[in-house]
Coordinates of C-alpha atoms and ligand atoms in Angstrom, one line a residue:
M1 CA 97.6 100.6 115.6
F2 CA 94.0 101.0 114.3
I3 CA 92.7 102.1 110.9
E4 CA 91.2 105.5 111.2
K5 CA 90.6 106.5 107.6
A6 CA 90.6 105.0 104.2
E7 CA 90.4 107.2 101.1
V8 CA 89.7 106.1 97.5
L9 CA 91.8 108.4 95.3
I10 CA 91.0 108.6 91.6
S11 CA 93.3 110.5 89.2
S12 CA 94.4 110.5 85.6
P13 CA 98.0 111.7 85.3
G14 CA 98.7 110.3 81.8
R15 CA 96.1 107.6 82.4
N16 CA 93.5 106.6 85.0
F17 CA 94.6 105.2 88.4
V18 CA 92.6 104.2 91.5
T19 CA 94.6 104.3 94.7
L20 CA 93.6 103.5 98.3
R21 CA 95.2 105.4 101.1
I22 CA 94.8 104.0 104.6
T23 CA 95.7 106.2 107.7
T24 CA 96.1 104.8 111.2
D25 CA 95.2 106.4 114.5
D26 CA 98.9 107.3 115.0
G27 CA 99.1 109.0 111.6
V28 CA 100.9 106.3 109.6
T29 CA 99.7 106.1 106.0
G30 CA 99.9 103.3 103.5
L31 CA 99.1 103.1 99.7
G32 CA 97.5 100.4 97.6
D33 CA 96.9 100.2 93.9
A34 CA 93.3 99.3 92.8
T35 CA 93.5 100.2 89.1
L36 CA 91.5 97.9 86.8
N37 CA 92.0 99.2 83.3
G38 CA 88.7 100.3 81.7
R39 CA 86.7 99.4 84.8
E40 CA 88.3 101.8 87.3
L41 CA 85.1 103.2 88.8
A42 CA 83.7 99.7 89.6
V43 CA 86.7 99.0 91.9
A44 CA 86.4 102.5 93.4
A45 CA 82.7 101.9 94.2
Y46 CA 83.4 98.4 95.6
L47 CA 86.0 100.0 97.9
R48 CA 84.0 103.0 98.9
E49 CA 80.7 101.4 99.4
H50 CA 81.6 97.9 100.7
V51 CA 85.2 97.8 102.0
V52 CA 86.1 101.2 103.5
P53 CA 83.3 101.1 106.1
L54 CA 84.5 97.6 107.3
L55 CA 88.1 98.8 107.7
I56 CA 87.5 101.6 110.1
G57 CA 88.6 100.6 113.6
R58 CA 90.4 97.3 112.5
D59 CA 93.8 96.5 113.8
A60 CA 96.2 97.6 111.0
H61 CA 98.7 94.9 111.9
R62 CA 96.4 92.0 111.1
I63 CA 97.1 91.8 107.4
E64 CA 96.3 88.1 106.9
D65 CA 93.2 88.2 109.0
T66 CA 91.9 91.3 107.0
W67 CA 92.7 89.5 103.7
Q68 CA 90.7 86.4 104.8
Y69 CA 87.9 88.6 106.2
L70 CA 87.5 90.4 102.8
Y71 CA 87.9 87.2 100.7
K72 CA 85.9 84.7 102.7
G73 CA 83.6 87.4 104.1
A74 CA 82.4 88.5 100.7
Y75 CA 80.9 85.1 100.2
W76 CA 81.2 85.7 96.4
R77 CA 84.5 84.3 95.3
R78 CA 87.3 85.7 93.2
G79 CA 86.8 88.2 90.3
P80 CA 88.9 91.1 89.2
V81 CA 86.9 93.8 91.0
T82 CA 86.9 92.1 94.4
M83 CA 90.6 91.0 94.1
A84 CA 91.8 94.4 93.0
S85 CA 90.0 95.8 96.0
I86 CA 91.5 93.3 98.4
A87 CA 94.9 93.9 96.8
A88 CA 94.7 97.6 97.5
V89 CA 93.9 97.0 101.2
D90 CA 96.5 94.4 101.6
T91 CA 99.3 96.5 99.9
A92 CA 98.4 99.5 102.0
L93 CA 98.6 97.5 105.2
W94 CA 102.0 96.0 104.2
D95 CA 103.1 99.6 103.5
I96 CA 102.0 100.7 106.9
K97 CA 103.5 97.7 108.7
A98 CA 106.9 98.3 107.1
K99 CA 106.7 102.0 107.8
A100 CA 105.9 101.3 111.4
A101 CA 108.9 99.0 111.5
G102 CA 111.1 101.6 109.9
L103 CA 112.1 99.1 107.2
P104 CA 111.7 98.8 103.4
L105 CA 109.0 96.3 102.7
Y106 CA 111.2 93.6 101.3
Q107 CA 112.8 93.2 104.7
L108 CA 109.5 92.1 106.2
L109 CA 109.1 89.6 103.3
G110 CA 112.3 87.8 104.2
G111 CA 114.9 90.2 103.0
R112 CA 116.8 90.4 99.8
S113 CA 117.3 87.2 97.6
R114 CA 119.0 89.2 94.8
D115 CA 120.7 92.5 93.9
G116 CA 117.8 93.8 91.8
L117 CA 115.1 92.7 89.4
L118 CA 116.0 92.0 85.7
V119 CA 113.3 93.7 83.7
Y120 CA 112.1 93.6 80.1
G121 CA 111.0 96.6 78.1
H122 CA 108.6 96.9 75.1
A123 CA 110.1 97.5 71.7
S124 CA 107.8 97.8 68.8
G125 CA 107.5 99.0 65.3
A126 CA 105.0 98.7 62.5
E127 CA 107.9 97.7 60.1
L128 CA 111.3 96.2 60.8
P129 CA 113.3 99.4 60.6
E130 CA 111.2 101.1 63.3
L131 CA 111.3 97.9 65.4
F132 CA 115.1 97.9 65.2
D133 CA 115.3 101.6 66.2
S134 CA 113.0 100.8 69.1
I135 CA 115.2 97.8 70.2
N136 CA 118.3 100.0 69.9
E137 CA 116.7 102.8 72.0
H138 CA 115.9 100.3 74.7
L139 CA 119.4 98.9 74.7
E140 CA 120.8 102.4 75.0
E141 CA 118.5 102.9 78.0
G142 CA 120.1 99.9 79.6
Y143 CA 117.3 97.3 79.0
R144 CA 118.8 93.8 78.9
A145 CA 115.6 91.9 77.8
I146 CA 113.2 93.0 75.1
R147 CA 109.6 92.3 74.2
V148 CA 109.1 92.4 70.4
Q149 CA 105.7 93.3 68.9
T150 CA 105.2 94.4 65.2
G151 CA 102.6 95.4 62.7
I152 CA 101.0 92.6 60.6
P153 CA 100.6 93.2 56.8
G154 CA 97.0 94.0 56.0
L155 CA 96.0 95.1 59.5
P156 CA 95.8 98.8 60.2
S157 CA 96.8 98.7 63.9
V158 CA 98.0 95.8 66.1
Y159 CA 98.2 95.2 69.8
G160 CA 101.5 96.4 71.4
V161 CA 102.8 98.5 68.5
A162 CA 103.4 102.1 69.5
S163 CA 102.7 104.6 66.7
S164 CA 101.1 108.0 66.3
A165 CA 97.9 106.1 65.6
N166 CA 98.0 105.1 69.3
A167 CA 98.4 108.6 70.6
R168 CA 95.7 109.2 73.2
T169 CA 92.8 111.4 72.6
G170 CA 91.8 113.9 75.4
S171 CA 93.9 116.2 77.5
D172 CA 97.2 114.6 76.7
A173 CA 96.6 113.8 73.0
G174 CA 99.8 113.5 71.0
T175 CA 102.1 113.3 74.0
D176 CA 103.0 109.7 73.8
A177 CA 103.4 108.9 70.1
R178 CA 106.7 107.1 70.6
Y179 CA 106.8 107.1 74.4
D180 CA 105.5 103.6 74.9
Y181 CA 102.5 101.7 73.8
E182 CA 99.4 102.7 75.9
P183 CA 96.5 100.5 75.0
A184 CA 93.7 102.4 76.8
R185 CA 92.3 105.3 74.7
R186 CA 90.5 108.2 76.3
N187 CA 87.1 107.9 74.7
A188 CA 83.5 107.3 75.7
V189 CA 83.5 103.9 74.0
P190 CA 86.3 101.4 73.0
V191 CA 88.0 101.8 69.7
E192 CA 87.7 98.9 67.3
E193 CA 90.7 97.0 65.8
S194 CA 90.7 94.2 63.3
W195 CA 92.5 90.8 63.4
D196 CA 93.6 88.0 61.2
T197 CA 95.3 85.1 63.0
R198 CA 96.6 83.4 59.8
A199 CA 98.3 86.6 58.6
Y200 CA 99.9 86.9 62.1
L201 CA 101.2 83.4 62.1
R202 CA 102.7 83.8 58.7
H203 CA 104.4 87.1 59.6
I204 CA 105.9 86.6 63.1
P205 CA 108.6 83.9 62.6
G206 CA 110.2 86.1 59.9
V207 CA 110.3 89.0 62.4
F208 CA 112.1 87.0 65.0
E209 CA 114.5 85.6 62.4
A210 CA 115.4 89.2 61.4
V211 CA 115.8 90.4 65.0
R212 CA 118.1 87.4 65.8
N213 CA 120.1 88.2 62.6
E214 CA 120.5 91.8 63.6
F215 CA 121.0 91.5 67.4
G216 CA 122.6 88.1 67.8
P217 CA 121.7 85.0 69.9
E218 CA 122.2 86.4 73.4
L219 CA 119.6 89.1 73.9
P220 CA 116.5 87.7 75.8
L221 CA 113.5 88.2 73.5
L222 CA 109.8 88.0 74.6
H223 CA 106.6 88.1 72.6
D224 CA 102.9 88.6 73.7
G225 CA 100.2 86.6 71.7
H226 CA 97.5 88.4 73.7
H227 CA 95.0 85.6 74.0
R228 CA 94.3 85.4 70.2
M229 CA 95.1 81.8 69.2
T230 CA 93.5 78.4 69.4
P231 CA 95.6 75.7 71.0
M232 CA 96.8 74.3 67.7
Q233 CA 97.6 77.8 66.3
A234 CA 99.6 78.4 69.5
A235 CA 101.4 75.1 69.2
K236 CA 102.3 76.0 65.6
L237 CA 103.6 79.5 66.6
G238 CA 105.6 78.0 69.5
K239 CA 107.2 75.5 67.2
S240 CA 108.0 78.0 64.5
L241 CA 109.7 80.3 67.1
E242 CA 111.9 77.6 68.6
P243 CA 114.9 78.4 66.4
Y244 CA 114.9 82.0 67.8
D245 CA 115.1 80.9 71.5
L246 CA 112.5 83.1 73.1
F247 CA 112.7 83.9 76.8
W248 CA 108.9 83.4 76.7
L249 CA 105.8 83.4 74.6
E250 CA 102.9 85.1 76.5
D251 CA 99.2 84.5 76.6
V252 CA 98.9 82.2 73.5
T253 CA 95.3 81.2 74.1
P254 CA 92.4 82.8 76.0
A255 CA 93.2 82.5 79.6
E256 CA 90.1 80.9 81.1
N257 CA 90.8 77.4 79.8
Q258 CA 93.7 76.0 81.7
E259 CA 93.4 72.6 80.1
A260 CA 94.1 74.1 76.6
L261 CA 97.7 74.5 77.6
R262 CA 98.2 70.8 77.7
L263 CA 97.8 70.7 73.9
V264 CA 100.2 73.6 73.4
R265 CA 102.8 72.1 75.8
Q266 CA 102.9 68.8 74.0
H267 CA 104.0 70.5 70.8
T268 CA 106.6 73.1 71.7
T269 CA 109.6 73.8 74.0
T270 CA 109.1 77.5 73.7
P271 CA 108.7 78.7 77.3
L272 CA 105.1 79.9 78.1
A273 CA 103.9 82.8 80.4
I274 CA 100.3 83.3 81.4
G275 CA 98.2 85.0 84.0
E276 CA 98.0 88.8 83.6
V277 CA 94.2 88.6 83.7
F278 CA 94.1 86.0 86.5
N279 CA 93.2 87.0 90.1
T280 CA 93.6 84.0 92.3
I281 CA 95.7 80.9 92.8
W282 CA 92.7 78.8 91.6
D283 CA 93.1 80.3 88.1
Y284 CA 96.5 78.7 88.0
K285 CA 95.8 75.4 89.7
T286 CA 96.1 73.1 86.6
L287 CA 98.7 75.3 84.9
I288 CA 101.0 75.0 87.9
E289 CA 100.4 71.5 89.0
E290 CA 100.8 70.0 85.5
Q291 CA 103.7 72.4 84.8
L292 CA 102.0 73.7 81.7
I293 CA 103.6 77.2 82.0
D294 CA 107.0 78.5 82.9
Y295 CA 106.1 82.0 84.2
V296 CA 103.3 83.4 86.4
R297 CA 102.2 86.8 85.1
S298 CA 99.8 88.2 87.8
P299 CA 100.7 91.6 89.3
V300 CA 100.2 92.5 92.9
T301 CA 97.4 94.8 91.9
H302 CA 95.1 92.2 90.4
A303 CA 95.8 89.0 92.4
G304 CA 95.0 90.0 96.0
G305 CA 98.0 92.1 96.9
I306 CA 101.3 91.0 98.4
T307 CA 99.5 88.3 100.4
G308 CA 97.6 86.8 97.4
L309 CA 100.5 87.0 94.9
R310 CA 103.1 85.6 97.3
R311 CA 100.9 82.5 97.8
I312 CA 100.8 82.0 94.1
F313 CA 104.5 82.5 93.7
D314 CA 105.2 80.0 96.5
Y315 CA 102.9 77.4 95.0
A316 CA 104.6 78.0 91.6
S317 CA 108.1 77.6 93.1
I318 CA 107.6 74.0 94.0
Y319 CA 106.9 73.2 90.3
Q320 CA 110.0 75.2 89.1
I321 CA 107.8 77.9 87.8
K322 CA 109.1 81.5 88.1
S323 CA 107.6 84.9 88.5
G324 CA 107.1 87.3 85.5
A325 CA 104.8 89.9 87.0
H326 CA 102.7 92.1 84.7
G327 CA 104.1 95.7 84.7
P328 CA 102.1 97.8 82.2
T329 CA 101.3 101.4 82.8
D330 CA 97.9 100.4 84.2
V331 CA 99.7 98.9 87.2
S332 CA 100.4 102.2 89.1
P333 CA 103.7 103.1 90.6
V334 CA 102.3 101.8 93.8
G335 CA 101.6 98.4 92.3
L336 CA 105.0 98.4 90.6
S337 CA 106.8 99.3 93.8
A338 CA 105.0 96.4 95.6
A339 CA 106.2 94.1 92.8
I340 CA 109.7 95.3 93.3
H341 CA 109.7 94.5 97.0
L342 CA 108.1 91.1 96.5
G343 CA 110.4 90.3 93.6
L344 CA 113.5 91.1 95.7
A345 CA 112.4 88.6 98.4
I346 CA 111.0 85.6 96.6
P347 CA 113.2 82.6 95.8
N348 CA 111.7 82.0 92.3
F349 CA 112.0 85.4 90.6
G350 CA 112.1 85.2 86.8
I351 CA 111.7 88.7 85.2
Q352 CA 109.7 91.9 85.8
E353 CA 107.9 93.7 83.0
Y354 CA 108.8 97.4 83.1
M355 CA 106.9 99.6 80.7
R356 CA 107.7 102.9 82.4
H357 CA 105.0 105.5 83.4
A358 CA 104.5 108.8 81.7
P359 CA 106.3 111.8 83.3
A360 CA 102.9 113.2 84.5
T361 CA 102.3 109.9 86.4
H362 CA 105.5 110.4 88.4
E363 CA 104.4 113.9 89.4
V364 CA 101.5 112.4 91.3
F365 CA 103.2 109.2 92.5
R366 CA 106.5 110.2 94.1
T367 CA 108.6 107.0 93.8
T368 CA 112.0 106.0 95.2
F369 CA 112.7 102.9 93.2
T370 CA 115.7 103.0 90.8
F371 CA 116.3 101.7 87.3
A372 CA 119.9 101.1 86.2
N373 CA 121.7 98.5 84.0
G374 CA 118.4 97.0 83.1
M375 CA 117.5 96.3 86.8
L376 CA 114.8 97.7 89.1
D377 CA 115.6 98.1 92.7
A378 CA 113.9 99.4 95.9
A379 CA 115.4 102.2 97.9
D380 CA 115.9 101.9 101.6
A381 CA 112.9 104.2 102.4
P382 CA 110.6 102.6 104.9
G383 CA 107.5 100.8 103.4
L384 CA 106.8 100.8 99.7
G385 CA 108.7 104.0 99.1
V386 CA 105.9 105.8 97.3
E387 CA 104.0 109.0 98.3
Y388 CA 100.8 110.3 96.7
D389 CA 100.8 114.1 95.9
D390 CA 97.1 115.2 96.3
E391 CA 97.8 118.6 94.8
A392 CA 99.4 117.3 91.7
A393 CA 96.6 114.7 91.4
A394 CA 93.9 117.4 91.5
A395 CA 95.1 118.7 88.1
H396 CA 94.3 115.3 86.5
P397 CA 90.7 114.3 87.0
Y398 CA 89.3 110.9 85.7
E399 CA 88.5 110.7 82.0
A400 CA 86.8 107.7 80.6
A401 CA 89.2 105.4 78.8
Y402 CA 88.8 101.9 77.4
L403 CA 90.9 99.1 76.0
P404 CA 90.2 98.4 72.3
V405 CA 87.9 95.6 71.2
N406 CA 88.9 93.3 68.3
R407 CA 87.0 92.0 65.3
L408 CA 87.9 89.4 62.7
L409 CA 87.9 90.7 59.1
D410 CA 84.3 89.5 58.6
G411 CA 83.2 91.6 61.6
S412 CA 82.9 88.9 64.3
M413 CA 84.1 89.8 67.8
H414 CA 87.4 88.2 68.7
D415 CA 89.6 88.2 71.8
W416 CA 91.6 91.5 72.0
Ligands
EZ4_1 O1 97.0 94.5 77.5 O2 97.9 96.1 80.6 O3 101.7 92.3 78.6 N1 101.0 93.3 78.7 C1 99.8 93.4 78.2 C2 99.1 94.7 78.5 C3 97.7 94.6 78.7 C4 97.1 95.8 79.4 C5 95.7 95.6 79.8 O4 95.3 96.5 80.7 O5 99.2 92.5 77.7 O6 99.5 95.6 77.5
CO2 CO1 100.4 90.6 78.0

């Protein structure tokens, strides 16, 4: 089975996506997600100019060899553009191999280890009443674990809080006011937000106290610090949230400095999750070996595909660290489906983020996975169980969109 064609598909149904479709000489197709939020066209060019020409004529069954060929063969190591490109090739080849075998992908990864994937959804509100409404809506939809993000007094808009202020500009403006928080805005340049860590640290413990009082002790609650704290600020937040028994506290410090987590870890028993911006096992080496985190956050899309992420999960498993794969809207339904198959098979599954895609996204990406009782599950369709509708995609051309940038109140740039 040889690779005959590889197409880079760019579309924007609700938001921008980059998808790789590989076709073999006997007409089997496979899909891979290559979406890198705000830098989409760099991955598309990397694939088109430097990867697709190398794929033509290769044996589609040789997945590991192709992974090593693209990783070692680039000479230049790691990086989100390279690893998203490798991920797309790897995922598409797994899709093809499973379709050729006539099996859902999880069967090729060792078969089912569980009935489905427990997910968490994103509840948010500028103020407590809206937040409580949002949590209730999620519970009614079946969610059994909830991420909680709120506004901070004195800051006009804050990461993770859905509001009409977050409604996208462009062709779908105003369509997602309360749908879900979508951080990328369609605009030629990033919008600017402001930030005050002290105000945040003062406000958040009271929010979790109120949520526990309203919803009781059982509901698993999560929170995302989005890389904004120093180690000591993170330690303080982790300690102050201990009474509210979080499932995890995410991305407390900027992600590059693995050693910083030693300081945080010495001060708090709140479980920690990190890695949504990581792209290789090397980014996790110290975090995993020293058991400085509890959950690994990379998605299939940004960490070298099924092959790359499975290696990270396996390494994490021997240190009692579990999976908690990133599942925002910028991981396409192809990337999400890959996460579902991998999550069904691995021994150390923890939780899956499930932010839900906009209805327009599902018109282009025809999925078969199911969501019921707070769990995602794969269907028995061969492969990943996703088809790409070219006609539907043609109605949604790429529109520049960027994640916001963040400034402290004195105007200095800060981590967003
Ligand atoms: O900011 O996916 O946990 N989820 C997150 C996301 C990320 C975006 C970046 O593309 O932190 O909202
Ligand atoms: Co996050």
